[in-house]
Coordinates of N, CA and C in Angstrom, one line a residue:
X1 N 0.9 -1.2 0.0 CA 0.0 0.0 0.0 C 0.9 1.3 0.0
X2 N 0.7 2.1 -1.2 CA 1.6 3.2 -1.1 C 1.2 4.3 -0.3
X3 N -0.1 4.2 -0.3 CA -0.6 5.2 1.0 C 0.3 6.0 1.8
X4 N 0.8 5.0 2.4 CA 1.5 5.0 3.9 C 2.7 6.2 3.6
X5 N 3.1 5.9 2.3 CA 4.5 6.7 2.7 C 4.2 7.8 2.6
X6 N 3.0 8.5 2.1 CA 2.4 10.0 2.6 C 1.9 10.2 3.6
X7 N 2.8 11.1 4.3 CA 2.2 12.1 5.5 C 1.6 12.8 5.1
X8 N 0.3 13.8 5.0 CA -0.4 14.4 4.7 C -1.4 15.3 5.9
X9 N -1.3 16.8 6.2 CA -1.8 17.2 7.7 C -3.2 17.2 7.5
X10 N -4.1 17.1 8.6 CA -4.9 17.3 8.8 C -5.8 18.3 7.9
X11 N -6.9 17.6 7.2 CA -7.3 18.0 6.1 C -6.9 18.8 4.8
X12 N -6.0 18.1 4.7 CA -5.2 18.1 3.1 C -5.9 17.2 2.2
X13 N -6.5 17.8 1.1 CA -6.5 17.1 -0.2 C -6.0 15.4 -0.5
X14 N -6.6 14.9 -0.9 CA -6.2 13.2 -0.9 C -4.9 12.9 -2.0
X15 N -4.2 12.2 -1.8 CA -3.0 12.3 -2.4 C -3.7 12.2 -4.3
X16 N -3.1 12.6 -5.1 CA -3.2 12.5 -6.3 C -2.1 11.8 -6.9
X17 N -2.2 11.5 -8.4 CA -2.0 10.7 -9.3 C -0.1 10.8 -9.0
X18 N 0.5 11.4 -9.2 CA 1.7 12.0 -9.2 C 2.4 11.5 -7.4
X19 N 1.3 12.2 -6.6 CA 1.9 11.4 -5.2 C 2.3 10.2 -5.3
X20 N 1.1 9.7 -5.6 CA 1.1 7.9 -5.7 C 1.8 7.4 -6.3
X21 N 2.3 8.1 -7.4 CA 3.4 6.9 -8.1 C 5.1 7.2 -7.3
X22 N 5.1 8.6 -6.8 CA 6.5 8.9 -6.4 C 6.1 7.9 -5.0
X23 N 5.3 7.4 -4.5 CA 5.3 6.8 -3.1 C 5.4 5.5 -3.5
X24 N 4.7 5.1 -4.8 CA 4.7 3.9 -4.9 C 6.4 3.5 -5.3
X25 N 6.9 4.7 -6.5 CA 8.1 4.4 -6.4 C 9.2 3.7 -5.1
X26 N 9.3 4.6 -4.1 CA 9.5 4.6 -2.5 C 9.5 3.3 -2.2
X27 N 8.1 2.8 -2.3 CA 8.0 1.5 -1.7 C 8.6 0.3 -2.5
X28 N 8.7 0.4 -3.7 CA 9.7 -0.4 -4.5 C 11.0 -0.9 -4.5
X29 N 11.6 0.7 -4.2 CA 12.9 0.5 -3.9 C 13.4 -0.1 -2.4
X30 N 12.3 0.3 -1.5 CA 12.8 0.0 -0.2 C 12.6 -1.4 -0.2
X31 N 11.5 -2.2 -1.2 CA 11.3 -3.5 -0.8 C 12.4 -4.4 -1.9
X32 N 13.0 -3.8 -3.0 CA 14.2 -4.2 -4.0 C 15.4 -4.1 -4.2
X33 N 15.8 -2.6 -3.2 CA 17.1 -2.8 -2.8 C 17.2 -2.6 -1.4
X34 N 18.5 -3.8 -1.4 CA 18.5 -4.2 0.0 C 19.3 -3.1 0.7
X35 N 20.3 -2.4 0.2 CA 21.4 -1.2 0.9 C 20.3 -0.4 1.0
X36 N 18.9 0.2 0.1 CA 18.5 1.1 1.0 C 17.1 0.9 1.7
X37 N 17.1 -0.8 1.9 CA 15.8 -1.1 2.9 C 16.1 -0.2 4.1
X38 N 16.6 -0.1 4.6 CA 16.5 0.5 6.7 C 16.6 2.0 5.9
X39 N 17.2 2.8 5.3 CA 16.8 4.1 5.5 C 15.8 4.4 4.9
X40 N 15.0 3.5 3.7 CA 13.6 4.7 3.5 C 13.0 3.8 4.1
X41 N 12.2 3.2 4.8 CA 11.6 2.7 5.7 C 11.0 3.7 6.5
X42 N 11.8 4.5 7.6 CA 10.7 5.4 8.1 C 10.4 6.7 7.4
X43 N 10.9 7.0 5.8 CA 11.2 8.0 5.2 C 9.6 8.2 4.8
X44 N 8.6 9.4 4.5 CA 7.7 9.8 3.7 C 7.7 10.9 3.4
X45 N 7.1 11.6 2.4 CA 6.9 12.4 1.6 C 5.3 13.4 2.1
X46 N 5.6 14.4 2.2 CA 4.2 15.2 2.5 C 3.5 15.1 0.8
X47 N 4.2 15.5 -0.2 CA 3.5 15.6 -1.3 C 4.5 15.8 -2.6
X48 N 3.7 15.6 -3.9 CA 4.9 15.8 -4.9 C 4.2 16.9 -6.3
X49 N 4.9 17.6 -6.7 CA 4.3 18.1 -8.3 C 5.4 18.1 -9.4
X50 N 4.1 18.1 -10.6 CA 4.9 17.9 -11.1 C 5.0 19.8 -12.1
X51 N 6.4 19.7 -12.0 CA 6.4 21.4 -13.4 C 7.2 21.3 -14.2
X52 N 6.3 22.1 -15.2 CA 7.0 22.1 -16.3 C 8.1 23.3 -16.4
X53 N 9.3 22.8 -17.1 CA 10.5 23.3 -17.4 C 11.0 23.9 -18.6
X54 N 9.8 23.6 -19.7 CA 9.8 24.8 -20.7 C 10.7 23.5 -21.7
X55 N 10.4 23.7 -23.0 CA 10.7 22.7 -24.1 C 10.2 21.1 -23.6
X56 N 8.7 21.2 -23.3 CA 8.0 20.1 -22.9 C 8.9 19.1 -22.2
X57 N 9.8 19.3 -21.4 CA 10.1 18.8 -20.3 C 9.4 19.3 -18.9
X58 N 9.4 18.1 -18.3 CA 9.0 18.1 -16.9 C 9.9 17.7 -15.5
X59 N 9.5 18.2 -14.9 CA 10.5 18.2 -13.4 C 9.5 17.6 -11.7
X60 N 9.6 16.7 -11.4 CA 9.1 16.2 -10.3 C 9.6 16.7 -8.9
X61 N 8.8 17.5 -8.2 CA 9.2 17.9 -6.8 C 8.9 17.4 -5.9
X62 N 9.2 16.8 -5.2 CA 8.9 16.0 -3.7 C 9.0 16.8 -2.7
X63 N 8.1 17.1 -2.1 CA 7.9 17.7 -0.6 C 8.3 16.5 0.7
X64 N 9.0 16.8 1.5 CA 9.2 16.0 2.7 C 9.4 16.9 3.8
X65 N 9.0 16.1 4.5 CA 8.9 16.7 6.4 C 10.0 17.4 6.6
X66 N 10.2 18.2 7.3 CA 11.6 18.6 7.2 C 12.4 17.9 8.1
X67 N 11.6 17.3 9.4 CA 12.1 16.4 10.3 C 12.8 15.1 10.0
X68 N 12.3 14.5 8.7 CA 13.1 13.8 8.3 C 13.7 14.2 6.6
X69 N 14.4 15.5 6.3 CA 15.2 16.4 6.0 C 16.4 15.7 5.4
X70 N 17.3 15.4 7.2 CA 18.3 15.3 7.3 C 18.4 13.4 6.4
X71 N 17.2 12.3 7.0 CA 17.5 11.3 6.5 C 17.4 11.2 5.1
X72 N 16.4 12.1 4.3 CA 16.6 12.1 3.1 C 17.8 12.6 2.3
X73 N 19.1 13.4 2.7 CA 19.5 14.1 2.6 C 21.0 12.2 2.8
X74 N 20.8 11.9 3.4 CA 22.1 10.7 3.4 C 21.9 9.7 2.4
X75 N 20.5 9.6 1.9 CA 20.4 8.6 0.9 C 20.2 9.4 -0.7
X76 N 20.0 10.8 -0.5 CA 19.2 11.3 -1.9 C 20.3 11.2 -3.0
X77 N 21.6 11.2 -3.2 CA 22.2 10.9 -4.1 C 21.8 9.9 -5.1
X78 N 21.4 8.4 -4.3 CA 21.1 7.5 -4.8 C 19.4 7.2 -5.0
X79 N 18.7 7.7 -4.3 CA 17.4 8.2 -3.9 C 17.4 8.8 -5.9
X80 N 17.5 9.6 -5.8 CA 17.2 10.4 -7.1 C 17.6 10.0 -8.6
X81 N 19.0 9.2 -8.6 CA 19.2 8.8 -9.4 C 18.5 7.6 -9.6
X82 N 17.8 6.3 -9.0 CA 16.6 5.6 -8.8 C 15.1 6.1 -9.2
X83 N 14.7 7.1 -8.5 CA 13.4 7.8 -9.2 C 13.8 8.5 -10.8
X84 N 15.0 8.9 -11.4 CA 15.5 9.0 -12.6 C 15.1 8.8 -13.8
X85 N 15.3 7.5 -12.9 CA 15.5 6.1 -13.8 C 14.0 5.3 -14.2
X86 N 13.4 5.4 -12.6 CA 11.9 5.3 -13.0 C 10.9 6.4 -13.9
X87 N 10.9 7.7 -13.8 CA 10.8 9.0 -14.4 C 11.4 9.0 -15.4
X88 N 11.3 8.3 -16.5 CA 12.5 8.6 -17.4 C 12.2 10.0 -18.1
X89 N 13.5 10.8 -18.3 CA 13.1 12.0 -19.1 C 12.9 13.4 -18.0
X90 N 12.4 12.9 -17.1 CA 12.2 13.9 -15.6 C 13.2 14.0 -14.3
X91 N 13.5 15.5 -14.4 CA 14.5 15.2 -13.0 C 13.5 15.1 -11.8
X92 N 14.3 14.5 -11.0 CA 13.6 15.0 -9.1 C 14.2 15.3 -8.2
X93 N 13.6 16.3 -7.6 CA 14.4 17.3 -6.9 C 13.6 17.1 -5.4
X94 N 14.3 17.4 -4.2 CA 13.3 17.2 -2.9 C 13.7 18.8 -2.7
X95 N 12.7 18.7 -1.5 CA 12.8 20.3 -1.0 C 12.0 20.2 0.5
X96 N 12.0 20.3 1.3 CA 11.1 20.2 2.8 C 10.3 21.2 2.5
X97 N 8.9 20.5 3.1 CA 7.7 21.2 3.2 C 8.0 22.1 4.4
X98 N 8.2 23.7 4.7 CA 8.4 24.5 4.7 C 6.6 25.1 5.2
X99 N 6.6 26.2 6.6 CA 5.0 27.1 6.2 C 5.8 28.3 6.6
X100 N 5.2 29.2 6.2 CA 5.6 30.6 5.9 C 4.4 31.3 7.0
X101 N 5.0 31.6 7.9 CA 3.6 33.0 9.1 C 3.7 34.5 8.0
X102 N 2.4 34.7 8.2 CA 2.0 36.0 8.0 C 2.9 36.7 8.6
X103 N 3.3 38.1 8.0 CA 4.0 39.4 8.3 C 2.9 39.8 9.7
X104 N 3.3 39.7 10.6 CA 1.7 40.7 11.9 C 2.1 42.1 11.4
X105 N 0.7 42.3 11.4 CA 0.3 43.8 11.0 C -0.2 44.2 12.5
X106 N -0.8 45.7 12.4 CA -1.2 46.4 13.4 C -2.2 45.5 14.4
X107 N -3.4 45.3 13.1 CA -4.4 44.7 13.6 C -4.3 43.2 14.1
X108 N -3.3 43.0 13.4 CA -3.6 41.1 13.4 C -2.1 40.5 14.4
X109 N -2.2 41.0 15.5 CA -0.8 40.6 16.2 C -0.9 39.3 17.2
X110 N 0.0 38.2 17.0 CA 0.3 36.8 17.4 C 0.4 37.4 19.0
X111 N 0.1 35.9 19.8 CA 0.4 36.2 21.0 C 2.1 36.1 20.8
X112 N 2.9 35.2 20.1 CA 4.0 35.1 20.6 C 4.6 35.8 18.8
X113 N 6.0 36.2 19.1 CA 6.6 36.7 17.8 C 6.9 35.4 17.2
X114 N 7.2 35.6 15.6 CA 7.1 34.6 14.8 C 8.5 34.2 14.5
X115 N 9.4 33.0 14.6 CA 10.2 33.1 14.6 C 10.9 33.4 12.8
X116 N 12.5 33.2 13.0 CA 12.9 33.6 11.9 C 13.0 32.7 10.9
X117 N 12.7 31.3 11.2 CA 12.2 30.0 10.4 C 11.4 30.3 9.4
X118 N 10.3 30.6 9.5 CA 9.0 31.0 9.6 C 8.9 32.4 8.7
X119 N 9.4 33.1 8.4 CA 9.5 34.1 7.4 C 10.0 34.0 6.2
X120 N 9.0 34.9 5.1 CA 9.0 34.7 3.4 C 10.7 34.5 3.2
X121 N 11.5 35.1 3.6 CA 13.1 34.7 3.4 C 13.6 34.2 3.4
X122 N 13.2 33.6 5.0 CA 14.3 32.5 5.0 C 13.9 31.3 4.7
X123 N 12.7 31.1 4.2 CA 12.1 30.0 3.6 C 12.7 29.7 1.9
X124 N 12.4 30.9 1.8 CA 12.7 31.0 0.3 C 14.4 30.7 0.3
X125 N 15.3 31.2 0.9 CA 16.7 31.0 1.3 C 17.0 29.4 1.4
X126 N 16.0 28.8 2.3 CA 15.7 27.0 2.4 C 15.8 26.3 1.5
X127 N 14.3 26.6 0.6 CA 14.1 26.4 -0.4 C 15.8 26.3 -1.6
X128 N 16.1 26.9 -2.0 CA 17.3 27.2 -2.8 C 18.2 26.3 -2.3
X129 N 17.8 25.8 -1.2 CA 19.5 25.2 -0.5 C 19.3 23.8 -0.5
X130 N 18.1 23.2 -0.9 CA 17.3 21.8 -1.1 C 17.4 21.8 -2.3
X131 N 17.4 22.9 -3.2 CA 17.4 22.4 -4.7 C 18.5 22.0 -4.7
X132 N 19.3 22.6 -4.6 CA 21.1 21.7 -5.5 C 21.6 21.6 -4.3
X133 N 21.3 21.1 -3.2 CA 21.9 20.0 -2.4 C 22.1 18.5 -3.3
X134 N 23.0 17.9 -3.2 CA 23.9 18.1 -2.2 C 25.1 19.4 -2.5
X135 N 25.0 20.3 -3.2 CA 25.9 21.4 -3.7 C 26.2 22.2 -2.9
X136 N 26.9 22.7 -2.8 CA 26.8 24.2 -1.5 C 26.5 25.6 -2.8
X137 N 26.1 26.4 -2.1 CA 25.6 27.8 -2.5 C 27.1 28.3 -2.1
X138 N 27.9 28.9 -2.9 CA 29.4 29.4 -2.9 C 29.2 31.5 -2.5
X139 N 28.2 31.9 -3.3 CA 27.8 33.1 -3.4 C 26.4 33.8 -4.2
X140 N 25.6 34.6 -3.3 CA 24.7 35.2 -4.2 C 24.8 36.8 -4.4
X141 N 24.5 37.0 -6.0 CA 24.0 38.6 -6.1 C 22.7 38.6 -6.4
X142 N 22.2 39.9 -6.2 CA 20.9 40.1 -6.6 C 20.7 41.4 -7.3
X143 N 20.9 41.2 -8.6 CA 20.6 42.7 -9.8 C 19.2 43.1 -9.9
X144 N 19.2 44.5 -9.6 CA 18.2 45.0 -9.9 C 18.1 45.5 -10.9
X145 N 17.4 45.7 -12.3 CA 17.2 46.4 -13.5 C 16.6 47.6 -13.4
X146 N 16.8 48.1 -14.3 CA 16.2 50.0 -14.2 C 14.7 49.3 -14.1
X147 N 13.9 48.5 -14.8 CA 12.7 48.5 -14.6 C 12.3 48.1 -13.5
X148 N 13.1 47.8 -12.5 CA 12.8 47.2 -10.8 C 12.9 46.1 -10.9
X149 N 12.4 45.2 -11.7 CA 12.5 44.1 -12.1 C 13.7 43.2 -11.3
X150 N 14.2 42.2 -10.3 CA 15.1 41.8 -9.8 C 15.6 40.2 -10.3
X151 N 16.3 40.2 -10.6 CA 17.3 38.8 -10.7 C 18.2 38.1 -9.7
X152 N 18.1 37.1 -8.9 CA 19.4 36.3 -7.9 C 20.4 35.2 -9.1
X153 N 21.9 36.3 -8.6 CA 22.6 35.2 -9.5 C 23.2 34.3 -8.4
X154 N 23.1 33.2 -8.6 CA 23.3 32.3 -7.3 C 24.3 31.4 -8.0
X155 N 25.8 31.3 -7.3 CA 26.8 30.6 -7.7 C 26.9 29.3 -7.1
X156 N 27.6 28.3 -7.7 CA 27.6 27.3 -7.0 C 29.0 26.9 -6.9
X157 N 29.3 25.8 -6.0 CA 30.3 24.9 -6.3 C 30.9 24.3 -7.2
X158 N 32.2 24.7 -7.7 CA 32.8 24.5 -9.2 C 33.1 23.1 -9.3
X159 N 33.4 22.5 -8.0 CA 33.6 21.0 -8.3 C 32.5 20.0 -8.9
X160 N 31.2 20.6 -8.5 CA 30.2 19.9 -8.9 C 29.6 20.1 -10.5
X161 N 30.2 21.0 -11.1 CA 30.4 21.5 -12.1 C 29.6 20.1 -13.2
X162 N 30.0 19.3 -13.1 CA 30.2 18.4 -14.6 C 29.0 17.3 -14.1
X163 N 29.2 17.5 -12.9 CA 27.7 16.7 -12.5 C 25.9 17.6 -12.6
X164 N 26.2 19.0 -12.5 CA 25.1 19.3 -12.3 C 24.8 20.5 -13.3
X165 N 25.8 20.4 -14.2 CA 25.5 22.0 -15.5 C 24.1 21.1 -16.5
X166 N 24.1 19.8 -16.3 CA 22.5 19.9 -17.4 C 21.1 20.4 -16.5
X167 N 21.4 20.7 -15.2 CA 20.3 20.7 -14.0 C 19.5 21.9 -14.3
X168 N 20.6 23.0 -14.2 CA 20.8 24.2 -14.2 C 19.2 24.9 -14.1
X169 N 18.8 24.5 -15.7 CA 17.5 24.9 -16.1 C 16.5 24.9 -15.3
X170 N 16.5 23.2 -15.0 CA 15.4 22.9 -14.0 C 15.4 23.4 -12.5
X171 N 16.6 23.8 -11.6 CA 16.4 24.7 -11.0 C 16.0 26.0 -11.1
X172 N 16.3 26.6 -12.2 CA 15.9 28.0 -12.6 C 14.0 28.3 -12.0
X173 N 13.4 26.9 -13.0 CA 12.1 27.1 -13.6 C 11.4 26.3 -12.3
X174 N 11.7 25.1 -11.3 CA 11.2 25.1 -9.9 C 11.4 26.2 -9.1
X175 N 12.2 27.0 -8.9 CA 12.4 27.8 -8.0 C 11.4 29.4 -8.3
X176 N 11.4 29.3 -9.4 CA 10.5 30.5 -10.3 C 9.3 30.3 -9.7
X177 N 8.4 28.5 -10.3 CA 7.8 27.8 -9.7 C 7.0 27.9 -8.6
X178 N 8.1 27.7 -7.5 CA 7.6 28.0 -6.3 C 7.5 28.9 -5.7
X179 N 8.3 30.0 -5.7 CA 8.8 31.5 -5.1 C 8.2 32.4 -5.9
X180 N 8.3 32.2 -7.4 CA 7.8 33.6 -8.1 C 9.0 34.6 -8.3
X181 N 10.5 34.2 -7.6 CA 11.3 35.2 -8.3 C 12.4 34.5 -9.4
X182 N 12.6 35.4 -10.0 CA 13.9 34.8 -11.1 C 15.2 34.4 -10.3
X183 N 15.8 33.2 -10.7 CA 17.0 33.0 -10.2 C 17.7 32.9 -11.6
X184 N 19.1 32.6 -11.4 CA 20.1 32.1 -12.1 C 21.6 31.8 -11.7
X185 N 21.6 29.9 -12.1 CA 22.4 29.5 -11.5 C 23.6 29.4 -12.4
X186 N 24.8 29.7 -11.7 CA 26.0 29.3 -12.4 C 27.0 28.9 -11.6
X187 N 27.8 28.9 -12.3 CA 29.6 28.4 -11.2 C 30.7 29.5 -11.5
X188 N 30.9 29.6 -10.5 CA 32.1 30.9 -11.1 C 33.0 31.0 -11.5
X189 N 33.6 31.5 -12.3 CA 34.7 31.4 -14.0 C 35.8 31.1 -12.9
X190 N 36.4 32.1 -11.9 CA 37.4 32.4 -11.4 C 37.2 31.7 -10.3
X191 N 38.2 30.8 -10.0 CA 38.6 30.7 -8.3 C 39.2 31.0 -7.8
X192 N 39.6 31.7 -6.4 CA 40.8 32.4 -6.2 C 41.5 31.6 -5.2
X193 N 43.0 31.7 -6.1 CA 44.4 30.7 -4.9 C 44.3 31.2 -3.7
X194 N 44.4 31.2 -3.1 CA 45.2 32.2 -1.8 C 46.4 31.7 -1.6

């Protein structure tokens, strides 16, 4: 039963067509390969979508708990290249289900202040750091254009270079996706010796 490997909170929408198969995937591998029976076992998934990436490609997003974050995060190398392979044609990317508190305004004020988890930033900051994990973020700018219009050029780690320049796109157009701002990923020309 793929059911199970969705967590889903309290009155959420019943999993759909796309959950089910990323769960059903899940339960496949944990029952066919033996190296990663014990870690996805307690592993689930809050939810998955699917977006498009522009030249009728598509990109699968897996939402997970954030609490189990870190275990996704020891297997997802292999984890991903496995859903890949099942998905053919589609990358998958995880990202932790993340909630964002309202800004308190005058009128509408919390008994307790909201922490800094919990705000449009640093979520979104999150967000970016789950797409190309396992990568590290090396440096970000953020260009403003005369029309206000804003861009994040977000650099990455050059070593990972040869592993992750066909990704590129597909983080561009998830992160667009989900956030609504322009990103752009690159690696940086220059490294510096010291």
């Amino acid at each position: 039963m793929a059911s199970h490997k969705i967590a889903k909170p309290a009155g959420a929408a019943p999993a759909d067509e796309i959950e089910l198969s990323v769960a059903q995937a899940l339960l496949d591998l944990e029952n066919n390969v033996a190296e990663l029976k014990k870690e996805l076992r307690p592993l689930q998934i809050s939810s998955a979508k699917e977006v498009e990436i522009g030249g009728g490609k598509k990109a699968i997003v897996v939402f997970v708990p954030v609490p189990q974050l870190k275990a996704f995060h020891k297997v997802q190398q292999r984890l991903t290249r496995e859903l890949e392979k099942k998905f053919s044609d589609r990358h998958v990317l995880f990202v932790a289900q993340r909630r964002i508190m309202p800004k308190p305004t005058r009128h509408s004020r919390q008994k307790q202040s909201r922490p800094r988890s919990r705000t449009l930033t640093a979520v979104h900051e999150k967000i970016l750091d789950d797409l190309v994990y396992p990568t590290e973020i090396v440096g970000k700018r953020t260009r403003v254009k005369v029309d206000g219009s804003k861009t994040i050029k977000v650099f990455l780690d050059t070593k990972d270079a040869t592993s992750l320049e066909y990704k590129l796109d597909t983080f561009s157009s998830v992160y667009r996706k989900l956030t609504g701002k322009e990103v752009v990923f690159e690696f940086p020309a220059t490294t510096e010796v010291l």
